[in-house]
């Protein structure tokens, strides 16, 4: 699988000129009441969700069941649902005028997205199984250290929600493509590319297609589908320092349901 990811996500091929710096993801937004997904177009920070055992006494049985099924935040990263028009323009400029001329002339966004989907399926499956030690070649050590205590506290019901099938992804896009520099070493300036991906997933989508069922275009807003729709934010980073060989590594992995964000904002 690592070989597949290397092939799909590509290797560094050329030195970089210092032209562009990365704009960090906005960490917060103005709080507004909302009840539609369209209002959640900017990154949103949630408080770390309590594990269900801490709230059971305050809730009726139905609320307790919903709380037990809700995923707590896996990592401290703002939730992203929809693309940003401004970021999309910046991403295109970065890829066309910086990454391809100075990093990798063969870089293709569609190939990266294909490999990112495969990575999502592999990583989510191992998160579900609690097998974080096997992720050391795909996920950064800092991310594994942050994920481990959260994964260990999840119930089996919550863990099963983490597993994602590539065939259940119905929308994916790069939210932000960034370039970073590390000047800690005066003799060698390290250069990195960082791509934040967003995946929209509906559990059982592939089975619905196999049965020939009609897929509603607005299924994320329909009550009968809201519990099945998940959004995953994965951030990939790769070193492009001259003379250095590196693979794409995941340093952020978040899974959540948009309906949970809506309920928390009410």
mmCIF file of C-alpha atoms in Angstrom:
data_model
loop_
_atom_site.group_PDB
_atom_site.id
_atom_site.type_symbol
_atom_site.label_atom_id
_atom_site.label_comp_id
_atom_site.label_asym_id
_atom_site.label_seq_id
_atom_site.Cartn_x
_atom_site.Cartn_y
_atom_site.Cartn_z
ATOM 1 C CA UNK A 1 0.000 0.000 0.000
ATOM 2 C CA UNK A 2 2.898 2.346 0.754
ATOM 3 C CA UNK A 3 4.136 1.694 -2.795
ATOM 4 C CA UNK A 4 0.693 2.626 -4.126
ATOM 5 C CA UNK A 5 0.692 5.877 -2.169
ATOM 6 C CA UNK A 6 4.180 6.727 -3.413
ATOM 7 C CA UNK A 7 3.115 6.174 -7.007
ATOM 8 C CA UNK A 8 -0.150 8.084 -6.676
ATOM 9 C CA UNK A 9 1.126 10.998 -4.640
ATOM 10 C CA UNK A 10 4.434 11.402 -6.495
ATOM 11 C CA UNK A 11 8.032 12.170 -5.554
ATOM 12 C CA UNK A 12 10.010 15.422 -5.390
ATOM 13 C CA UNK A 13 12.006 16.109 -8.529
ATOM 14 C CA UNK A 14 13.349 19.693 -8.565
ATOM 15 C CA UNK A 15 14.636 22.440 -6.246
ATOM 16 C CA UNK A 16 12.369 25.266 -5.132
ATOM 17 C CA UNK A 17 12.852 28.991 -5.362
ATOM 18 C CA UNK A 18 11.681 30.968 -2.350
ATOM 19 C CA UNK A 19 8.628 32.586 -3.868
ATOM 20 C CA UNK A 20 5.583 31.842 -1.758
ATOM 21 C CA UNK A 21 4.675 31.362 1.888
ATOM 22 C CA UNK A 22 1.773 29.504 3.377
ATOM 23 C CA UNK A 23 -1.274 31.273 4.764
ATOM 24 C CA UNK A 24 -2.486 29.374 7.843
ATOM 25 C CA UNK A 25 -6.009 28.031 8.077
ATOM 26 C CA UNK A 26 -8.322 30.422 9.885
ATOM 27 C CA UNK A 27 -8.728 29.033 13.378
ATOM 28 C CA UNK A 28 -11.999 30.626 14.351
ATOM 29 C CA UNK A 29 -15.055 32.349 12.941
ATOM 30 C CA UNK A 30 -17.799 34.687 14.019
ATOM 31 C CA UNK A 31 -20.455 32.724 15.841
ATOM 32 C CA UNK A 32 -23.799 32.847 14.109
ATOM 33 C CA UNK A 33 -26.917 30.758 14.535
ATOM 34 C CA UNK A 34 -27.273 28.315 11.689
ATOM 35 C CA UNK A 35 -29.368 25.373 10.625
ATOM 36 C CA UNK A 36 -28.117 24.723 7.095
ATOM 37 C CA UNK A 37 -24.819 23.240 5.896
ATOM 38 C CA UNK A 38 -24.301 26.239 3.610
ATOM 39 C CA UNK A 39 -23.641 28.429 6.659
ATOM 40 C CA UNK A 40 -20.633 26.309 7.588
ATOM 41 C CA UNK A 41 -18.391 27.350 4.695
ATOM 42 C CA UNK A 42 -15.521 28.474 6.945
ATOM 43 C CA UNK A 43 -13.399 26.340 9.281
ATOM 44 C CA UNK A 44 -15.142 25.866 12.618
ATOM 45 C CA UNK A 45 -13.549 25.093 15.958
ATOM 46 C CA UNK A 46 -15.415 22.752 18.257
ATOM 47 C CA UNK A 47 -14.664 22.266 21.892
ATOM 48 C CA UNK A 48 -13.362 18.776 22.541
ATOM 49 C CA UNK A 49 -16.498 16.683 22.789
ATOM 50 C CA UNK A 50 -17.073 14.927 26.084
ATOM 51 C CA UNK A 51 -17.194 11.179 26.030
ATOM 52 C CA UNK A 52 -20.817 10.028 26.324
ATOM 53 C CA UNK A 53 -20.464 8.646 29.835
ATOM 54 C CA UNK A 54 -19.994 12.182 31.194
ATOM 55 C CA UNK A 55 -23.374 13.450 29.947
ATOM 56 C CA UNK A 56 -25.755 10.522 30.307
ATOM 57 C CA UNK A 57 -27.276 11.726 33.556
ATOM 58 C CA UNK A 58 -28.312 15.051 31.994
ATOM 59 C CA UNK A 59 -30.056 13.614 28.937
ATOM 60 C CA UNK A 60 -33.222 11.705 28.141
ATOM 61 C CA UNK A 61 -32.789 8.201 26.622
ATOM 62 C CA UNK A 62 -32.916 9.419 23.011
ATOM 63 C CA UNK A 63 -30.404 12.183 23.648
ATOM 64 C CA UNK A 64 -28.197 9.721 25.511
ATOM 65 C CA UNK A 65 -28.259 7.355 22.529
ATOM 66 C CA UNK A 66 -27.306 10.138 20.144
ATOM 67 C CA UNK A 67 -24.516 11.268 22.457
ATOM 68 C CA UNK A 68 -23.178 7.716 22.681
ATOM 69 C CA UNK A 69 -22.958 7.579 18.878
ATOM 70 C CA UNK A 70 -21.331 11.001 18.488
ATOM 71 C CA UNK A 71 -17.627 11.082 17.733
ATOM 72 C CA UNK A 72 -15.490 13.308 19.937
ATOM 73 C CA UNK A 73 -12.935 15.474 18.176
ATOM 74 C CA UNK A 74 -9.948 13.337 17.204
ATOM 75 C CA UNK A 75 -7.426 16.184 16.832
ATOM 76 C CA UNK A 76 -7.238 19.872 17.647
ATOM 77 C CA UNK A 77 -7.972 21.225 14.175
ATOM 78 C CA UNK A 78 -10.834 23.421 12.899
ATOM 79 C CA UNK A 79 -13.544 21.459 11.107
ATOM 80 C CA UNK A 80 -13.797 22.254 7.393
ATOM 81 C CA UNK A 81 -16.899 21.388 5.363
ATOM 82 C CA UNK A 82 -16.994 23.411 2.134
ATOM 83 C CA UNK A 83 -14.344 24.831 -0.209
ATOM 84 C CA UNK A 84 -13.311 28.466 -0.159
ATOM 85 C CA UNK A 85 -13.455 30.335 -3.499
ATOM 86 C CA UNK A 86 -10.432 32.423 -2.537
ATOM 87 C CA UNK A 87 -8.439 29.394 -1.440
ATOM 88 C CA UNK A 88 -9.367 27.545 -4.638
ATOM 89 C CA UNK A 89 -7.871 30.366 -6.704
ATOM 90 C CA UNK A 90 -4.743 30.459 -4.532
ATOM 91 C CA UNK A 91 -4.429 26.666 -4.791
ATOM 92 C CA UNK A 92 -4.533 26.785 -8.597
ATOM 93 C CA UNK A 93 -1.872 29.510 -8.708
ATOM 94 C CA UNK A 94 0.352 27.637 -6.252
ATOM 95 C CA UNK A 95 0.148 24.390 -8.207
ATOM 96 C CA UNK A 96 0.547 25.887 -11.676
ATOM 97 C CA UNK A 97 3.226 28.487 -10.970
ATOM 98 C CA UNK A 98 5.190 27.096 -8.022
ATOM 99 C CA UNK A 99 4.764 23.363 -7.415
ATOM 100 C CA UNK A 100 4.940 22.194 -11.016
ATOM 101 C CA UNK A 101 7.767 24.509 -12.161
ATOM 102 C CA UNK A 102 9.931 24.212 -9.030
ATOM 103 C CA UNK A 103 8.845 21.106 -7.083
ATOM 104 C CA UNK A 104 7.540 18.369 -9.333
ATOM 105 C CA UNK A 105 6.849 18.907 -13.030
ATOM 106 C CA UNK A 106 4.663 15.790 -13.114
ATOM 107 C CA UNK A 107 2.428 16.743 -10.197
ATOM 108 C CA UNK A 108 -1.253 16.302 -11.059
ATOM 109 C CA UNK A 109 -3.957 17.214 -8.570
ATOM 110 C CA UNK A 110 -6.302 14.449 -9.759
ATOM 111 C CA UNK A 111 -3.586 11.847 -9.096
ATOM 112 C CA UNK A 112 -2.953 13.306 -5.659
ATOM 113 C CA UNK A 113 -6.681 13.157 -4.805
ATOM 114 C CA UNK A 114 -6.824 9.543 -5.970
ATOM 115 C CA UNK A 115 -3.932 8.619 -3.690
ATOM 116 C CA UNK A 116 -5.400 10.677 -0.827
ATOM 117 C CA UNK A 117 -8.642 8.671 -1.032
ATOM 118 C CA UNK A 118 -6.683 5.441 -0.771
ATOM 119 C CA UNK A 119 -4.770 6.817 2.194
ATOM 120 C CA UNK A 120 -8.050 7.783 3.887
ATOM 121 C CA UNK A 121 -9.375 4.235 3.499
ATOM 122 C CA UNK A 122 -6.194 2.648 4.892
ATOM 123 C CA UNK A 123 -5.766 5.049 7.820
ATOM 124 C CA UNK A 124 -9.440 5.048 8.820
ATOM 125 C CA UNK A 125 -9.513 1.245 8.831
ATOM 126 C CA UNK A 126 -6.522 1.085 11.171
ATOM 127 C CA UNK A 127 -7.936 3.798 13.409
ATOM 128 C CA UNK A 128 -11.115 1.742 13.689
ATOM 129 C CA UNK A 129 -9.057 -1.291 14.708
ATOM 130 C CA UNK A 130 -6.955 0.757 17.138
ATOM 131 C CA UNK A 131 -3.814 -0.312 15.247
ATOM 132 C CA UNK A 132 -1.980 3.013 15.433
ATOM 133 C CA UNK A 133 1.498 1.451 15.578
ATOM 134 C CA UNK A 134 1.119 0.284 11.969
ATOM 135 C CA UNK A 135 0.550 3.886 10.827
ATOM 136 C CA UNK A 136 4.101 5.071 11.493
ATOM 137 C CA UNK A 137 4.928 5.207 7.756
ATOM 138 C CA UNK A 138 1.697 7.015 6.817
ATOM 139 C CA UNK A 139 0.965 9.313 9.788
ATOM 140 C CA UNK A 140 3.376 11.618 11.603
ATOM 141 C CA UNK A 141 4.480 10.688 15.110
ATOM 142 C CA UNK A 142 2.996 13.870 16.566
ATOM 143 C CA UNK A 143 -0.394 13.064 15.033
ATOM 144 C CA UNK A 144 -0.286 9.470 16.303
ATOM 145 C CA UNK A 145 0.533 10.718 19.799
ATOM 146 C CA UNK A 146 -2.488 13.052 19.713
ATOM 147 C CA UNK A 147 -4.823 10.433 18.243
ATOM 148 C CA UNK A 148 -3.905 7.539 20.535
ATOM 149 C CA UNK A 149 -5.580 8.641 23.820
ATOM 150 C CA UNK A 150 -8.766 9.640 21.975
ATOM 151 C CA UNK A 151 -9.004 6.374 20.019
ATOM 152 C CA UNK A 152 -8.389 4.310 23.160
ATOM 153 C CA UNK A 153 -11.421 5.886 24.873
ATOM 154 C CA UNK A 154 -13.873 5.331 22.009
ATOM 155 C CA UNK A 155 -16.603 2.733 22.295
ATOM 156 C CA UNK A 156 -16.876 0.031 19.618
ATOM 157 C CA UNK A 157 -19.891 1.869 18.172
ATOM 158 C CA UNK A 158 -17.832 5.028 17.809
ATOM 159 C CA UNK A 159 -14.840 3.171 16.374
ATOM 160 C CA UNK A 160 -16.962 1.571 13.680
ATOM 161 C CA UNK A 161 -17.913 5.062 12.513
ATOM 162 C CA UNK A 162 -14.262 5.794 11.715
ATOM 163 C CA UNK A 163 -13.880 3.239 8.922
ATOM 164 C CA UNK A 164 -14.307 4.795 5.477
ATOM 165 C CA UNK A 165 -14.678 2.983 2.161
ATOM 166 C CA UNK A 166 -13.287 4.778 -0.859
ATOM 167 C CA UNK A 167 -16.466 3.876 -2.773
ATOM 168 C CA UNK A 168 -18.594 5.755 -0.194
ATOM 169 C CA UNK A 169 -16.831 9.093 -0.887
ATOM 170 C CA UNK A 170 -19.131 11.305 -2.960
ATOM 171 C CA UNK A 171 -17.198 14.601 -2.764
ATOM 172 C CA UNK A 172 -13.523 15.432 -2.239
ATOM 173 C CA UNK A 173 -11.508 18.594 -2.754
ATOM 174 C CA UNK A 174 -8.303 20.302 -1.577
ATOM 175 C CA UNK A 175 -9.264 23.092 0.790
ATOM 176 C CA UNK A 176 -5.787 24.589 0.993
ATOM 177 C CA UNK A 177 -2.425 24.057 -0.701
ATOM 178 C CA UNK A 178 0.386 25.670 1.233
ATOM 179 C CA UNK A 179 4.163 26.044 1.041
ATOM 180 C CA UNK A 180 6.305 26.255 4.163
ATOM 181 C CA UNK A 181 9.953 26.982 4.883
ATOM 182 C CA UNK A 182 12.088 25.925 7.840
ATOM 183 C CA UNK A 183 15.105 28.185 8.266
ATOM 184 C CA UNK A 184 16.378 26.675 11.512
ATOM 185 C CA UNK A 185 19.463 25.469 9.639
ATOM 186 C CA UNK A 186 21.360 28.411 8.132
ATOM 187 C CA UNK A 187 23.112 26.161 5.607
ATOM 188 C CA UNK A 188 20.020 24.367 4.317
ATOM 189 C CA UNK A 189 16.542 25.818 3.982
ATOM 190 C CA UNK A 190 13.949 23.052 4.259
ATOM 191 C CA UNK A 191 10.873 23.332 2.057
ATOM 192 C CA UNK A 192 7.519 21.591 2.435
ATOM 193 C CA UNK A 193 4.202 21.365 0.633
ATOM 194 C CA UNK A 194 1.078 20.890 2.748
ATOM 195 C CA UNK A 195 -2.340 19.999 1.302
ATOM 196 C CA UNK A 196 -5.514 19.936 3.398
ATOM 197 C CA UNK A 197 -8.114 17.582 1.907
ATOM 198 C CA UNK A 198 -11.840 17.414 2.664
ATOM 199 C CA UNK A 199 -13.866 14.252 2.013
ATOM 200 C CA UNK A 200 -17.657 13.920 2.173
ATOM 201 C CA UNK A 201 -18.751 10.349 2.861
ATOM 202 C CA UNK A 202 -22.099 8.605 3.110
ATOM 203 C CA UNK A 203 -22.093 5.163 4.661
ATOM 204 C CA UNK A 204 -23.749 2.602 2.436
ATOM 205 C CA UNK A 205 -23.492 4.764 -0.688
ATOM 206 C CA UNK A 206 -21.790 2.037 -2.717
ATOM 207 C CA UNK A 207 -24.517 -0.472 -1.778
ATOM 208 C CA UNK A 208 -27.213 2.018 -2.783
ATOM 209 C CA UNK A 209 -25.563 2.432 -6.171
ATOM 210 C CA UNK A 210 -25.323 -1.329 -6.628
ATOM 211 C CA UNK A 211 -29.058 -1.628 -5.938
ATOM 212 C CA UNK A 212 -29.738 1.109 -8.484
ATOM 213 C CA UNK A 213 -31.317 3.440 -5.925
ATOM 214 C CA UNK A 214 -31.602 7.136 -6.711
ATOM 215 C CA UNK A 215 -29.103 9.208 -4.722
ATOM 216 C CA UNK A 216 -30.602 12.543 -3.573
ATOM 217 C CA UNK A 217 -28.310 15.457 -4.423
ATOM 218 C CA UNK A 218 -29.155 17.085 -1.081
ATOM 219 C CA UNK A 219 -28.877 13.939 1.023
ATOM 220 C CA UNK A 220 -26.712 15.721 3.608
ATOM 221 C CA UNK A 221 -29.695 17.869 4.606
ATOM 222 C CA UNK A 222 -32.284 15.054 4.700
ATOM 223 C CA UNK A 223 -33.029 13.669 8.194
ATOM 224 C CA UNK A 224 -32.933 10.025 7.030
ATOM 225 C CA UNK A 225 -29.352 10.443 5.757
ATOM 226 C CA UNK A 226 -27.829 12.859 8.276
ATOM 227 C CA UNK A 227 -26.603 10.129 10.626
ATOM 228 C CA UNK A 228 -24.823 8.438 7.711
ATOM 229 C CA UNK A 229 -23.023 11.486 6.315
ATOM 230 C CA UNK A 230 -19.498 12.036 7.631
ATOM 231 C CA UNK A 231 -16.829 14.571 6.753
ATOM 232 C CA UNK A 232 -13.113 13.863 7.024
ATOM 233 C CA UNK A 233 -10.349 16.464 7.122
ATOM 234 C CA UNK A 234 -6.898 15.054 6.353
ATOM 235 C CA UNK A 235 -3.771 17.154 5.952
ATOM 236 C CA UNK A 236 -0.853 15.812 3.921
ATOM 237 C CA UNK A 237 2.712 17.149 4.077
ATOM 238 C CA UNK A 238 5.795 16.346 2.031
ATOM 239 C CA UNK A 239 9.358 17.669 2.133
ATOM 240 C CA UNK A 240 10.717 19.074 -1.122
ATOM 241 C CA UNK A 241 14.151 20.179 0.090
ATOM 242 C CA UNK A 242 16.773 19.888 -2.640
ATOM 243 C CA UNK A 243 18.498 16.512 -2.456
ATOM 244 C CA UNK A 244 15.977 15.074 0.019
ATOM 245 C CA UNK A 245 13.619 12.173 -0.703
ATOM 246 C CA UNK A 246 10.279 12.191 1.090
ATOM 247 C CA UNK A 247 6.820 10.618 0.949
ATOM 248 C CA UNK A 248 3.491 12.264 1.679
ATOM 249 C CA UNK A 249 2.651 11.959 5.372
ATOM 250 C CA UNK A 250 -0.612 12.721 7.182
ATOM 251 C CA UNK A 251 -0.290 15.137 10.105
ATOM 252 C CA UNK A 252 -4.013 15.811 10.702
ATOM 253 C CA UNK A 253 -6.868 13.288 10.692
ATOM 254 C CA UNK A 254 -10.351 14.377 11.774
ATOM 255 C CA UNK A 255 -13.731 12.657 11.327
ATOM 256 C CA UNK A 256 -17.054 14.300 12.214
ATOM 257 C CA UNK A 257 -20.697 14.622 11.199
ATOM 258 C CA UNK A 258 -21.948 17.954 9.896
ATOM 259 C CA UNK A 259 -25.214 17.460 11.792
ATOM 260 C CA UNK A 260 -23.214 17.472 15.051
ATOM 261 C CA UNK A 261 -21.732 20.863 14.191
ATOM 262 C CA UNK A 262 -25.188 22.207 13.427
ATOM 263 C CA UNK A 263 -26.621 20.883 16.703
ATOM 264 C CA UNK A 264 -23.722 22.362 18.696
ATOM 265 C CA UNK A 265 -24.209 25.784 17.100
ATOM 266 C CA UNK A 266 -27.902 26.027 18.041
#
